């Protein structure tokens, strides 16, 4: 065991070493040592530090470059009102083009030029019979998001609500649903709270235009229905009942009417709910009798509305009127029904023609354009008869003849992806690309008729 | 560039996304547990590299006196002699079979994993519709986890896809502090004997020891919480590995960092009027024999018991002195 003096010696040695160290550094500096005359080890030390700093700078640069937390401007679909087609631009504004000439109306936008934009617009606007456009948008900083629900007069471009937009702290991704007196809006979690993970909002549709201040609606929110998950898909309304799904696999049918019994118990609005085998990010296709919905469980379901209403808590399919079909991959795009055949496109680009009553497959075809099918296919009249236009989120639109399932060609999009449904007005097919172009095609020749760069202020594009 | 993108996606991103999603699927749809298990797996894979690096660093430490002698020999000499110094230094490294920047090896190897994981976390739990659409490409057809999307991103109340600064209290502060502290401790365990080094080398080590943890702690605010969780557990596993490979006790080092060494404590007490207390402390501490690294013989004894020769270099040198 060392004695105290030996121990003290060691302390002295340490103090001496540290003194040497502290003396050495200023001495080197004061000697005016430049880089050329610095000892080699010092060069190495500097190199090591520089290397570490460089690596770290690369790390930070890369993390700053990636933008996965931020939405890419949305993919609003197109809706017609009067002589115009309206859609949300990548700049966060509702804009319009003439449905007859295809020209961009630079004098009209909502919000107007100079006012703050609305943010990311994914949903297709809904238009009421009195010419008011309803829709939603949101903007995020990290995971903190603010959503806005708007009501814009299609002619004047002014807000139909005196209070302006309705704001709520959440993501508003899907299209809104227009009921008789209620605007249905699906949300994600609100105010950063985990529970509930989503809501269906019921907003008062009554316009304020022409009303005195005392008659204007002071509180747009009529009710708020908690859901089991966020709503990213659109809402379809039929007979004043909203049909929509959540990312947590649930398909809901919710009554939008203003019955007094709903006042104290919003959950009593749920007519039925059905737990599917996967997340629902798309919009259901609704007829008078059935609801068709694709899920991330790879299936598409046909649900009988009457049977569901009578058996609201049953989660098994009624084999005589309901069916499911496994497409082998996620289904995001809304199915489309034509003459008793349901056309379904899954994410990797396989298109299925199914008997709407039985779910039996008539044909299947792989889209020749890119993958990432998110948009509902469009049925249009081609020079080879009725055809299906299947837009790809990667590039191009595949055209498939619906009678035979044969590929008829492609609308070439110039490498741009399309995630909103193409629409057909007159003899032109309009497609809004992910890059903010409105591309117009001739259905007979599949040739590009016109292209407007909406993001670029309406310039012509190729 | 496209080729690099494909390589990046196929070699790193898709395996990571599928592994993370599959683990989450198997671990009760818990992405936090998935990241932790994934981290342990990655560190186990990197163990050979970590061991080689640790041994390389020990050799570097042993070379320090000879390095210092070389530098003294060529001190204040002309450019020709400086070149000679460089040549002899490299020769020394070559003879010893060490890489002078080998200490950065695991960090460099882990950099692509960090980049990849950053992207993989965000891509596996996409907060945007574009991200969700993109995710469909990433999954392998056989992976059953594809049906579990969206994966639950919550872990202990923290959204793993959100930035750390957006996490609830106390995690928004605790995660950066924990990342910085564990990184410091891991670096401290791998840092050699300062006194055997040249002042520049020691200074560099000191800078690295403090700068990297502070920078990482600071930038952790900007990372997704999932990546912070990975770095944190990577550090913890690294400390455990270092403990078994290098033989330095983290608790001892922590104690030294915050309380000072026994000598420093004794000196501080000796400066105070209550000198007998200092004497008592010294007597008490001196019962534990120290080698020149300042490591206790208990540690070396433990290392010897484990048969770890690398960890007992100080003991061998002490024997030679005797």
XYZ file of C-alpha atoms in Angstrom:
784
model
C 0.000 0.000 0.000
C 1.586 3.300 -1.002
C 2.292 5.769 1.767
C 1.168 9.368 1.730
C 4.429 10.776 0.407
C 4.412 8.349 -2.533
C 0.883 9.284 -3.245
C 1.743 12.963 -3.002
C 4.557 12.362 -5.500
C 2.071 11.033 -7.971
C -0.142 14.065 -7.451
C 2.886 16.281 -8.056
C 3.666 14.390 -11.223
C 0.136 14.904 -12.428
C 0.174 18.589 -11.572
C 3.497 18.899 -13.339
C 2.107 17.159 -16.405
C -0.919 19.383 -16.502
C 1.302 22.450 -16.033
C 3.433 21.330 -18.939
C 0.325 20.871 -21.008
C -1.097 24.276 -20.246
C 2.267 25.914 -20.847
C 2.883 24.126 -24.106
C -0.206 25.311 -25.946
C 0.254 29.062 -25.512
C 3.966 28.654 -26.160
C 3.186 27.120 -29.526
C 0.761 29.884 -30.322
C 3.055 32.658 -29.188
C 5.843 31.283 -31.275
C 3.737 32.248 -34.249
C 3.745 28.686 -35.528
C 1.951 28.536 -38.849
C 0.429 25.517 -40.493
C 3.595 24.638 -42.378
C 5.751 24.423 -39.307
C 3.229 22.781 -36.995
C 4.203 19.371 -35.736
C 2.864 16.483 -37.773
C 0.754 15.212 -34.892
C -0.933 18.577 -34.726
C -1.770 18.292 -38.408
C -3.216 14.884 -37.713
C -5.236 16.190 -34.805
C -6.607 18.980 -36.934
C -7.397 16.512 -39.690
C -9.234 14.251 -37.280
C -11.344 17.108 -35.977
C -12.007 18.326 -39.515
C -13.004 14.836 -40.589
C -15.399 14.495 -37.688
C -16.859 17.926 -38.386
C -17.250 17.133 -42.077
C -19.017 13.874 -41.329
C -21.305 15.631 -38.967
C -21.981 18.421 -41.454
C -22.920 15.795 -44.047
C -25.281 14.215 -41.534
C -26.952 17.526 -40.824
C -27.094 18.489 -44.498
C -28.747 15.201 -45.353
C -31.252 15.475 -42.569
C -32.068 19.005 -43.686
C -32.422 17.947 -47.330
C -34.933 15.207 -46.790
C -38.407 16.558 -46.640
C -40.471 13.577 -45.674
C -42.209 15.361 -42.846
C -43.599 17.997 -45.167
C -46.451 17.385 -47.566
C -45.736 18.037 -51.232
C -48.532 20.479 -52.031
C -51.436 18.065 -52.186
C -53.219 16.456 -55.134
C -56.564 18.121 -55.385
C -59.071 16.728 -57.848
C -61.188 18.768 -60.258
C -64.855 19.737 -59.930
C -67.120 21.545 -62.385
C -69.379 24.499 -61.621
C -70.903 26.643 -64.331
C -68.464 26.991 -67.191
C -65.419 26.418 -65.070
C -63.385 23.615 -63.594
C -62.146 24.285 -60.070
C -59.297 22.592 -58.235
C -56.736 23.256 -55.538
C -53.393 24.341 -56.897
C -50.004 23.292 -55.587
C -49.706 26.875 -54.325
C -52.491 26.335 -51.815
C -55.227 28.240 -53.656
C -58.464 27.260 -55.310
C -58.135 28.166 -59.003
C -60.230 27.680 -62.131
C -59.971 27.076 -65.851
C -62.640 27.388 -68.487
C -64.231 23.991 -69.149
C -64.927 25.001 -72.743
C -61.657 26.616 -73.789
C -59.344 25.142 -71.182
C -57.822 28.554 -70.478
C -56.625 29.491 -67.028
C -58.528 32.331 -65.325
C -55.780 34.399 -63.752
C -58.217 36.891 -62.276
C -59.896 34.342 -60.005
C -58.522 32.483 -57.024
C -59.504 31.699 -53.480
C -57.961 33.099 -51.373
C -57.343 36.032 -53.666
C -53.845 36.873 -54.823
C -51.934 38.605 -52.068
C -53.817 36.863 -49.259
C -52.230 33.944 -47.410
C -52.669 30.614 -49.148
C -54.498 27.697 -47.506
C -51.686 25.130 -47.527
C -51.803 21.588 -48.855
C -55.010 20.689 -50.687
C -55.517 16.952 -51.201
C -59.275 16.649 -51.389
C -61.471 17.427 -54.338
C -63.710 20.446 -53.622
C -67.436 19.851 -53.292
C -69.835 22.233 -54.988
C -73.325 22.983 -53.691
C -76.328 23.653 -55.922
C -76.121 27.352 -55.038
C -72.595 27.572 -56.411
C -70.478 27.500 -53.266
C -67.266 25.495 -53.274
C -66.376 23.671 -50.072
C -63.116 22.034 -49.268
C -60.259 21.722 -46.841
C -56.523 22.289 -46.653
C -53.818 22.164 -44.014
C -50.273 23.187 -43.339
C -47.744 21.644 -40.973
C -44.628 22.543 -39.069
C -43.223 19.170 -38.169
C -46.179 17.248 -36.848
C -48.004 20.349 -35.695
C -50.681 21.056 -38.276
C -53.411 23.621 -38.826
C -56.353 22.779 -41.026
C -58.723 25.207 -42.725
C -62.173 24.500 -44.134
C -63.345 26.989 -46.707
C -66.580 27.983 -48.437
C -65.869 30.021 -51.555
C -68.373 31.567 -53.899
C -67.697 30.099 -57.334
C -68.446 33.357 -59.138
C -66.996 36.059 -56.917
C -64.221 34.071 -55.283
C -65.232 35.534 -51.907
C -65.779 33.527 -48.751
C -69.388 32.491 -48.266
C -68.788 32.552 -44.531
C -68.506 35.919 -42.862
C -66.012 34.532 -40.397
C -63.759 33.314 -43.219
C -62.337 29.818 -43.018
C -63.012 27.426 -40.161
C -59.713 26.544 -38.521
C -58.798 23.489 -36.490
C -55.440 22.134 -35.295
C -55.212 18.942 -37.308
C -54.479 17.451 -40.733
C -57.366 17.648 -43.187
C -56.465 15.277 -45.986
C -59.621 13.831 -47.542
C -62.419 15.438 -49.504
C -65.328 16.942 -47.591
C -68.870 15.561 -47.869
C -71.841 17.757 -48.610
C -75.016 16.851 -46.737
C -78.381 18.615 -46.847
C -77.528 21.117 -44.161
C -74.227 19.807 -42.884
C -70.713 19.786 -44.247
C -68.938 16.601 -43.105
C -65.177 16.846 -42.632
C -62.876 14.028 -41.551
C -59.883 14.901 -39.391
C -56.839 13.370 -37.759
C -56.114 13.860 -34.031
C -56.886 17.397 -32.918
C -54.602 19.732 -30.946
C -51.870 17.124 -30.739
C -53.960 14.902 -28.462
C -53.547 11.191 -29.017
C -57.158 10.391 -28.240
C -59.345 10.269 -30.105
C -57.155 9.796 -33.183
C -59.743 11.350 -35.480
C -63.107 13.100 -35.728
C -65.914 13.624 -38.111
C -66.890 17.294 -37.902
C -70.365 18.497 -38.772
C -70.289 22.133 -39.921
C -73.240 24.414 -40.529
C -73.681 24.955 -44.271
C -75.879 28.030 -43.977
C -74.293 30.819 -46.026
C -73.809 34.231 -44.453
C -74.041 36.123 -47.714
C -76.862 38.708 -47.634
C -77.479 38.135 -43.925
C -77.328 40.787 -41.237
C -74.606 40.403 -38.630
C -77.091 39.055 -36.074
C -78.241 36.387 -38.536
C -74.791 35.182 -39.466
C -73.585 31.876 -38.133
C -71.362 32.549 -35.151
C -70.243 28.977 -34.602
C -69.857 26.795 -37.677
C -69.210 23.589 -35.763
C -72.463 21.772 -35.046
C -71.044 18.532 -33.696
C -67.885 16.477 -33.418
C -67.961 12.699 -33.644
C -64.936 10.798 -32.234
C -63.555 8.093 -34.528
C -61.196 5.156 -34.062
C -58.554 6.608 -36.411
C -57.559 9.481 -38.670
C -59.553 10.116 -41.837
C -57.345 10.469 -44.922
C -59.848 9.360 -47.525
C -62.769 11.296 -48.917
C -66.352 11.305 -47.708
C -69.215 10.253 -49.946
C -72.726 11.378 -49.017
C -75.816 9.536 -50.149
C -79.300 10.201 -48.737
C -77.737 12.514 -46.170
C -75.574 9.671 -44.836
C -71.805 10.076 -44.889
C -69.673 7.043 -45.811
C -65.951 7.128 -45.105
C -63.114 5.062 -43.705
C -60.270 5.577 -41.233
C -56.631 4.548 -41.296
C -57.541 2.225 -38.423
C -59.529 -0.055 -40.734
C -63.058 1.145 -39.906
C -65.717 2.027 -42.449
C -68.435 4.293 -41.057
C -71.951 5.220 -42.106
C -72.972 8.381 -40.237
C -76.275 10.239 -40.319
C -75.762 13.935 -41.110
C -79.317 14.993 -40.292
C -80.176 17.301 -37.425
C -82.340 15.004 -35.325
C -82.754 16.239 -31.735
C -81.703 12.880 -30.258
C -78.228 13.352 -31.663
C -77.678 16.599 -29.760
C -76.280 15.091 -26.588
C -74.811 11.963 -28.054
C -72.926 12.430 -31.316
C -72.013 8.731 -31.383
C -75.654 7.853 -31.901
C -75.224 9.268 -35.432
C -73.302 6.137 -36.384
C -75.749 4.015 -38.336
C -73.297 1.182 -38.760
C -69.570 0.536 -38.821
C -67.595 -2.244 -40.406
C -64.068 -3.310 -39.483
C -62.133 -4.137 -42.647
C -58.838 -6.009 -42.850
C -56.671 -2.976 -43.491
C -56.236 0.770 -43.411
C -58.627 2.838 -45.494
C -56.945 5.751 -47.255
C -59.291 5.960 -50.205
C -62.832 7.106 -50.778
C -65.752 4.649 -50.816
C -67.831 4.342 -53.952
C -71.480 4.554 -52.951
C -74.642 3.617 -54.831
C -78.228 3.486 -53.608
C -77.725 -0.087 -52.442
C -74.031 -0.757 -51.914
C -70.776 0.669 -50.619
C -67.534 -0.410 -52.334
C -64.267 0.238 -50.562
C -60.651 -0.758 -51.105
C -58.261 -1.239 -48.169
C -54.586 -1.762 -47.365
C -55.539 -5.284 -46.387
C -55.421 -5.875 -50.179
C -59.171 -6.389 -50.378
C -62.018 -4.581 -51.969
C -65.380 -4.965 -50.202
C -68.921 -4.716 -51.436
C -71.230 -3.992 -48.510
C -75.017 -4.068 -48.637
C -76.306 -0.841 -47.092
C -79.708 -2.314 -46.172
C -78.172 -5.371 -44.504
C -75.639 -3.214 -42.624
C -78.363 -0.881 -41.409
C -80.330 -3.827 -40.032
C -77.212 -5.441 -38.551
C -75.078 -2.495 -37.463
C -72.736 -4.515 -35.259
C -72.171 -7.498 -37.542
C -68.653 -7.718 -38.866
C -69.081 -10.762 -41.065
C -70.154 -10.483 -44.668
C -73.622 -11.511 -45.717
C -72.743 -14.102 -48.399
C -75.903 -13.539 -50.386
C -75.442 -9.799 -50.912
C -71.873 -8.949 -49.892
C -68.420 -10.022 -51.002
C -64.726 -9.211 -50.776
C -62.029 -9.675 -53.391
C -58.300 -9.999 -52.744
C -56.334 -7.905 -55.236
C -52.950 -8.978 -53.820
C -51.851 -5.451 -52.942
C -53.005 -2.253 -51.270
C -56.064 -0.614 -52.745
C -56.144 3.154 -52.346
C -58.062 4.334 -55.399
C -61.825 4.643 -55.246
C -63.430 1.876 -57.341
C -65.663 2.864 -60.229
C -68.898 1.177 -61.272
C -70.233 0.924 -64.815
C -73.010 -1.307 -66.110
C -72.834 -3.755 -63.231
C -69.048 -4.076 -63.377
C -66.807 -2.706 -60.658
C -63.351 -1.605 -61.793
C -60.686 -1.665 -59.126
C -57.035 -0.614 -59.436
C -54.538 -1.583 -56.752
C -51.400 0.384 -55.856
C -48.908 -1.564 -58.030
C -51.142 -1.028 -61.063
C -53.204 -4.185 -61.475
C -56.695 -3.389 -62.711
C -59.588 -5.774 -62.064
C -63.034 -5.913 -63.597
C -65.379 -7.543 -61.072
C -69.009 -8.437 -61.246
C -70.589 -5.899 -58.893
C -73.145 -8.406 -57.604
C -70.961 -11.421 -57.008
C -67.362 -10.180 -56.948
C -66.400 -12.635 -59.702
C -63.444 -11.461 -61.758
C -64.096 -10.824 -65.455
C -60.608 -9.753 -66.371
C -57.413 -8.383 -64.837
C -54.751 -6.318 -66.487
C -51.533 -4.638 -65.396
C -51.386 -0.968 -66.208
C -48.482 -0.268 -68.524
C -47.817 3.173 -67.106
C -46.176 3.627 -63.722
C -47.316 2.237 -60.388
C -48.692 4.029 -57.332
C -52.323 4.110 -58.354
C -54.105 6.429 -55.945
C -56.682 8.112 -58.185
C -60.077 6.731 -59.109
C -60.003 5.502 -62.728
C -62.064 7.496 -65.228
C -64.479 5.869 -67.669
C -64.569 7.740 -70.969
C -65.467 7.145 -74.609
C -62.383 6.294 -76.628
C -62.156 5.481 -80.335
C -62.281 1.796 -79.326
C -65.378 2.165 -77.196
C -65.737 2.815 -73.470
C -62.340 2.829 -71.830
C -60.771 3.178 -68.434
C -58.115 5.853 -67.794
C -55.895 4.698 -64.935
C -53.621 7.490 -63.713
C -50.310 6.588 -62.126
C -48.622 8.461 -59.290
C -45.338 7.816 -61.086
C -46.119 8.765 -64.683
C -48.638 8.469 -67.515
C -52.246 7.303 -67.712
C -52.986 3.814 -68.988
C -56.017 3.422 -71.207
C -57.800 0.039 -71.001
C -60.791 -0.943 -73.118
C -63.371 -2.033 -70.573
C -65.106 -4.588 -72.768
C -61.987 -6.665 -73.344
C -59.468 -5.534 -70.779
C -56.984 -4.754 -73.542
C -54.562 -1.867 -73.327
C -55.498 0.844 -75.807
C -52.541 3.116 -75.166
C -51.410 5.812 -72.775
C -51.865 9.481 -72.140
C -48.267 10.602 -71.787
C -47.754 12.966 -68.898
C -44.190 14.022 -69.549
C -42.876 12.086 -66.589
C -45.324 13.701 -64.179
C -47.281 11.633 -61.696
C -51.031 12.002 -61.249
C -52.732 11.173 -57.955
C -56.047 12.918 -58.486
C -58.720 11.502 -60.743
C -58.759 12.682 -64.358
C -62.083 14.175 -65.427
C -63.836 14.384 -68.783
C -65.686 17.518 -69.903
C -66.860 18.009 -73.424
C -64.372 16.265 -75.646
C -61.365 16.898 -73.422
C -59.870 14.881 -70.585
C -58.292 16.976 -67.872
C -55.593 15.671 -65.514
C -53.958 17.597 -62.665
C -50.373 16.427 -62.180
C -48.315 16.273 -58.996
C -46.121 19.014 -60.424
C -48.975 21.479 -60.778
C -49.737 21.107 -64.475
C -53.236 20.823 -65.877
C -52.833 18.543 -68.879
C -55.641 18.310 -71.447
C -55.958 15.333 -73.804
C -58.045 14.362 -76.807
C -59.772 11.082 -75.878
C -59.843 9.729 -79.406
C -56.189 10.176 -80.266
C -54.815 10.168 -76.695
C -52.745 13.170 -77.818
C -51.965 16.158 -75.629
C -54.319 18.991 -76.524
C -53.112 21.641 -74.133
C -51.024 21.984 -71.004
C -51.132 24.753 -68.434
C -48.559 25.165 -65.711
C -50.890 26.336 -62.951
C -48.046 26.602 -60.484
C -46.217 28.800 -62.954
C -49.116 31.261 -63.193
C -50.873 29.666 -66.167
C -47.974 29.424 -68.609
C -48.171 26.874 -71.370
C -46.216 23.687 -70.729
C -45.264 20.688 -72.840
C -26.889 9.266 -59.778
C -29.936 7.144 -60.495
C -27.835 4.042 -59.983
C -26.712 5.319 -56.578
C -30.357 5.998 -55.718
C -31.352 2.465 -56.670
C -28.406 1.049 -54.758
C -29.306 3.139 -51.727
C -32.918 2.015 -51.877
C -32.305 -1.654 -52.523
C -29.265 -2.150 -50.286
C -30.234 -0.004 -47.339
C -33.684 1.520 -47.339
C -35.843 -1.447 -48.257
C -34.070 -3.917 -45.936
C -34.318 -1.386 -43.113
C -37.962 -0.527 -43.709
C -38.922 -4.178 -43.989
C -36.896 -5.160 -40.921
C -38.330 -2.354 -38.812
C -41.875 -3.012 -39.973
C -41.553 -6.762 -39.513
C -40.126 -6.348 -36.012
C -42.938 -3.952 -35.151
C -45.431 -6.447 -36.544
C -43.953 -9.221 -34.388
C -43.544 -7.000 -31.326
C -47.203 -6.114 -30.815
C -47.178 -3.296 -33.403
C -44.757 -1.394 -31.157
C -42.305 0.600 -33.228
C -40.234 1.653 -30.219
C -39.459 -1.972 -29.344
C -38.760 -2.579 -33.007
C -36.105 0.167 -33.073
C -34.493 -1.123 -29.869
C -34.259 -4.711 -31.131
C -33.025 -3.447 -34.483
C -30.323 -1.405 -32.725
C -29.108 -4.344 -30.691
C -28.957 -6.429 -33.849
C -26.946 -3.793 -35.730
C -24.506 -3.412 -32.852
C -24.062 -7.172 -32.626
C -23.279 -7.253 -36.346
C -20.719 -4.496 -35.806
C -19.040 -6.217 -32.838
C -16.030 -7.502 -34.857
C -15.394 -3.963 -36.041
C -15.783 -2.558 -32.550
C -13.373 -5.111 -31.117
C -10.793 -4.432 -33.821
C -11.129 -0.701 -33.279
C -10.740 -1.045 -29.522
C -7.591 -3.104 -29.925
C -6.268 -0.652 -32.485
C -6.816 2.198 -30.066
C -5.022 0.348 -27.316
C -2.063 -0.139 -29.614
C -2.199 3.537 -30.454
C -2.039 4.336 -26.768
C 0.949 2.090 -26.350
C 2.653 3.881 -29.220
C 2.189 7.301 -27.704
C 5.509 7.439 -25.790
C 7.402 6.486 -28.940
C 5.392 9.016 -30.938
C 6.192 11.662 -28.408
C 9.864 10.778 -28.552
C 9.810 11.061 -32.332
C 8.153 14.447 -32.175
C 10.666 15.695 -29.637
C 13.452 14.443 -31.862
C 12.239 16.469 -34.850
C 11.015 19.466 -32.926
C 12.036 22.807 -34.466
C 13.556 21.090 -37.500
C 13.260 22.018 -41.187
C 10.747 20.754 -43.760
C 12.950 17.832 -44.834
C 13.108 16.553 -41.273
C 9.368 17.046 -40.932
C 8.870 14.771 -43.898
C 11.176 12.302 -42.225
C 9.058 12.543 -39.073
C 5.970 11.820 -41.126
C 7.640 8.848 -42.753
C 8.839 7.440 -39.443
C 5.429 7.970 -37.872
C 3.745 6.054 -40.632
C 6.398 3.347 -40.317
C 5.649 3.134 -36.634
C 1.947 2.764 -37.325
C 2.647 0.143 -39.943
C 4.881 -1.859 -37.644
C 2.239 -1.784 -34.948
C -0.500 -2.507 -37.463
C -2.720 0.394 -36.473
C -4.758 2.926 -38.373
C -4.296 6.490 -37.066
C -7.917 7.420 -37.788
C -9.248 4.006 -36.850
C -11.081 5.478 -33.872
C -13.620 6.934 -36.278
C -14.249 3.551 -37.905
C -17.466 2.527 -36.179
C -18.765 6.065 -36.434
C -18.079 6.161 -40.178
C -19.613 2.722 -40.631
C -22.652 3.807 -38.663
C -23.153 7.030 -40.622
C -24.960 5.344 -43.555
C -27.016 3.434 -40.989
C -27.987 6.704 -39.326
C -28.857 8.322 -42.645
C -30.742 5.214 -43.703
C -32.536 4.895 -40.411
C -33.555 8.537 -40.462
C -35.210 7.984 -43.819
C -36.476 4.521 -42.881
C -38.247 5.777 -39.757
C -39.982 8.549 -41.647
C -40.827 6.277 -44.533
C -42.161 3.488 -42.321
C -44.410 5.872 -40.399
C -45.205 8.438 -43.075
C -46.903 11.569 -41.783
C -47.948 12.644 -45.282
C -50.147 11.050 -47.957
C -47.196 11.177 -50.370
C -45.144 9.203 -47.867
C -47.880 6.614 -47.476
C -48.117 6.230 -51.249
C -44.330 5.850 -51.417
C -44.319 3.208 -48.715
C -46.159 0.739 -50.915
C -43.019 0.419 -53.091
C -40.768 -0.302 -50.153
C -42.355 -3.457 -48.808
C -41.297 -6.912 -49.933
C -44.224 -8.995 -51.132
C -43.618 -11.672 -48.484
C -43.583 -9.231 -45.573
C -46.741 -9.690 -43.493
C -46.125 -6.295 -41.881
C -47.546 -4.623 -44.985
C -50.986 -5.349 -43.588
C -50.133 -3.585 -40.304
C -49.745 -0.187 -41.944
C -50.095 2.398 -40.528
C -47.704 1.265 -37.818
C -48.320 2.699 -34.394
C -45.705 5.432 -34.014
C -46.247 6.028 -30.294
C -43.761 4.788 -27.737
C -43.890 5.873 -24.087
C -46.064 8.789 -25.142
C -43.573 9.963 -27.779
C -44.384 10.051 -31.486
C -41.301 8.396 -32.954
C -41.880 9.982 -36.352
C -42.024 13.486 -34.895
C -39.024 15.648 -34.123
C -37.635 15.338 -30.606
C -38.342 19.012 -29.961
C -42.024 18.257 -30.522
C -42.067 15.426 -27.977
C -43.887 15.944 -24.680
C -42.026 16.880 -21.525
C -39.677 15.522 -20.247
C -38.721 13.551 -23.354
C -38.045 16.600 -25.513
C -35.154 17.458 -23.174
C -34.368 14.049 -21.744
C -33.652 12.408 -25.108
C -30.970 14.918 -26.226
C -29.374 14.849 -22.768
C -29.381 11.046 -22.677
C -27.968 10.848 -26.193
C -25.195 13.312 -25.327
C -24.409 11.693 -21.964
C -24.238 8.146 -23.274
C -22.138 9.266 -26.223
C -19.754 11.056 -23.866
C -19.465 7.997 -21.656
C -18.839 5.730 -24.606
C -16.166 8.093 -25.949
C -14.639 8.406 -22.508
C -14.362 4.636 -22.270
C -12.517 4.501 -25.567
C -10.235 7.475 -24.857
C -6.768 6.452 -23.917
C -4.298 7.583 -21.324
C -4.068 11.325 -21.824
C -0.715 11.695 -20.137
C 0.999 9.322 -22.518
C -0.150 11.424 -25.461
C 1.336 14.510 -26.999
C -0.420 17.667 -25.859
C -1.980 18.101 -29.299
C -3.303 14.560 -29.310
C -4.655 14.962 -25.814
C -6.219 18.250 -26.786
C -7.850 16.673 -29.837
C -9.178 13.870 -27.705
C -10.586 16.351 -25.251
C -12.269 18.281 -28.058
C -13.704 15.108 -29.529
C -14.761 13.868 -26.125
C -16.867 16.947 -25.472
C -17.639 18.344 -28.882
C -19.301 15.304 -30.434
C -21.677 14.546 -27.546
C -22.639 18.202 -27.223
C -23.219 18.528 -30.962
C -25.151 15.286 -31.126
C -27.186 16.236 -28.087
C -27.970 19.585 -29.665
C -28.866 18.195 -33.063
C -30.966 15.444 -31.516
C -33.631 18.126 -31.102
C -33.921 18.109 -34.896
C -33.999 14.334 -35.280
C -37.130 12.194 -35.320
C -37.559 10.693 -31.869
C -37.130 7.225 -33.410
C -33.634 8.092 -34.594
C -32.801 9.529 -31.166
C -33.986 6.245 -29.668
C -31.683 4.360 -32.036
C -28.650 6.510 -31.181
C -29.405 6.264 -27.468
C -29.637 2.481 -27.473
C -26.730 2.209 -29.855
C -24.644 4.124 -27.306
C -25.900 2.008 -24.428
C -25.112 -1.220 -26.264
C -21.755 0.313 -27.241
C -20.987 1.012 -23.595
C -21.817 -2.561 -22.655
C -19.651 -3.898 -25.487
C -16.843 -1.528 -24.535
C -17.106 -2.671 -20.945
C -16.560 -6.270 -21.924
C -13.975 -5.575 -24.617
C -12.095 -2.623 -23.141
C -12.556 -3.319 -19.493
C -13.185 0.243 -18.376
C -15.922 0.622 -15.890
C -18.478 3.213 -16.896
C -19.483 3.873 -13.299
C -15.893 4.549 -12.281
C -15.487 6.913 -15.204
C -18.737 8.656 -14.437
C -17.626 9.062 -10.852
C -14.315 10.535 -11.958
C -16.031 12.897 -14.354
C -18.347 14.364 -11.801
C -16.436 13.979 -8.545
C -12.881 14.073 -9.861
C -10.216 11.473 -9.254
C -9.219 10.426 -5.750
C -6.132 12.612 -6.020
C -8.127 15.654 -7.080
C -10.602 15.131 -4.286
C -7.766 14.751 -1.827
C -6.095 17.913 -3.042
C -9.337 19.847 -2.851
C -9.898 18.686 0.677
C -6.282 19.318 1.623
C -6.688 22.960 0.581
C -9.513 23.280 3.052
C -8.955 23.748 6.790
C -10.243 20.259 7.593
C -7.076 18.536 6.409
C -7.587 15.392 8.507
C -10.628 14.607 6.421
C -8.482 14.788 3.310
C -5.926 12.525 4.930
C -8.660 10.061 5.717
C -9.890 10.182 2.158
C -6.417 9.635 0.761
C -5.806 6.759 3.154
C -9.117 5.321 2.203
C -8.606 5.752 -1.562
C -5.028 4.625 -1.521
C -6.128 1.203 -0.433
C -7.095 0.753 -4.044
C -3.946 0.529 -6.084
C -3.911 2.531 -9.286
C -1.875 2.051 -12.409
C -0.680 4.796 -14.713
C -3.992 4.886 -16.594
C -5.671 5.719 -13.350
C -7.506 2.431 -13.602
C -8.045 0.422 -10.494
C -6.421 -2.934 -10.173
C -9.880 -4.244 -9.434
C -10.730 -3.570 -13.063
C -7.592 -5.296 -14.266
C -8.205 -8.174 -11.964
C -11.656 -8.469 -13.425
C -10.234 -8.344 -16.909
C -7.717 -11.020 -16.110
C -10.510 -13.155 -14.778
C -12.244 -12.723 -18.119
C -9.014 -13.636 -19.852
C -9.029 -10.339 -21.703
C -5.403 -9.595 -22.392
C -6.189 -6.326 -24.157
C -7.614 -4.894 -20.993
C -4.562 -5.596 -18.859
C -1.941 -3.631 -20.762
C -1.477 -1.273 -17.847
C -0.809 -4.186 -15.494
C 1.806 -5.636 -17.784
C 3.575 -2.315 -18.004
C 3.497 -2.038 -14.220
C 5.043 -5.474 -13.958
C 7.806 -4.440 -16.314
C 8.537 -1.369 -14.200
C 8.868 -3.546 -11.173
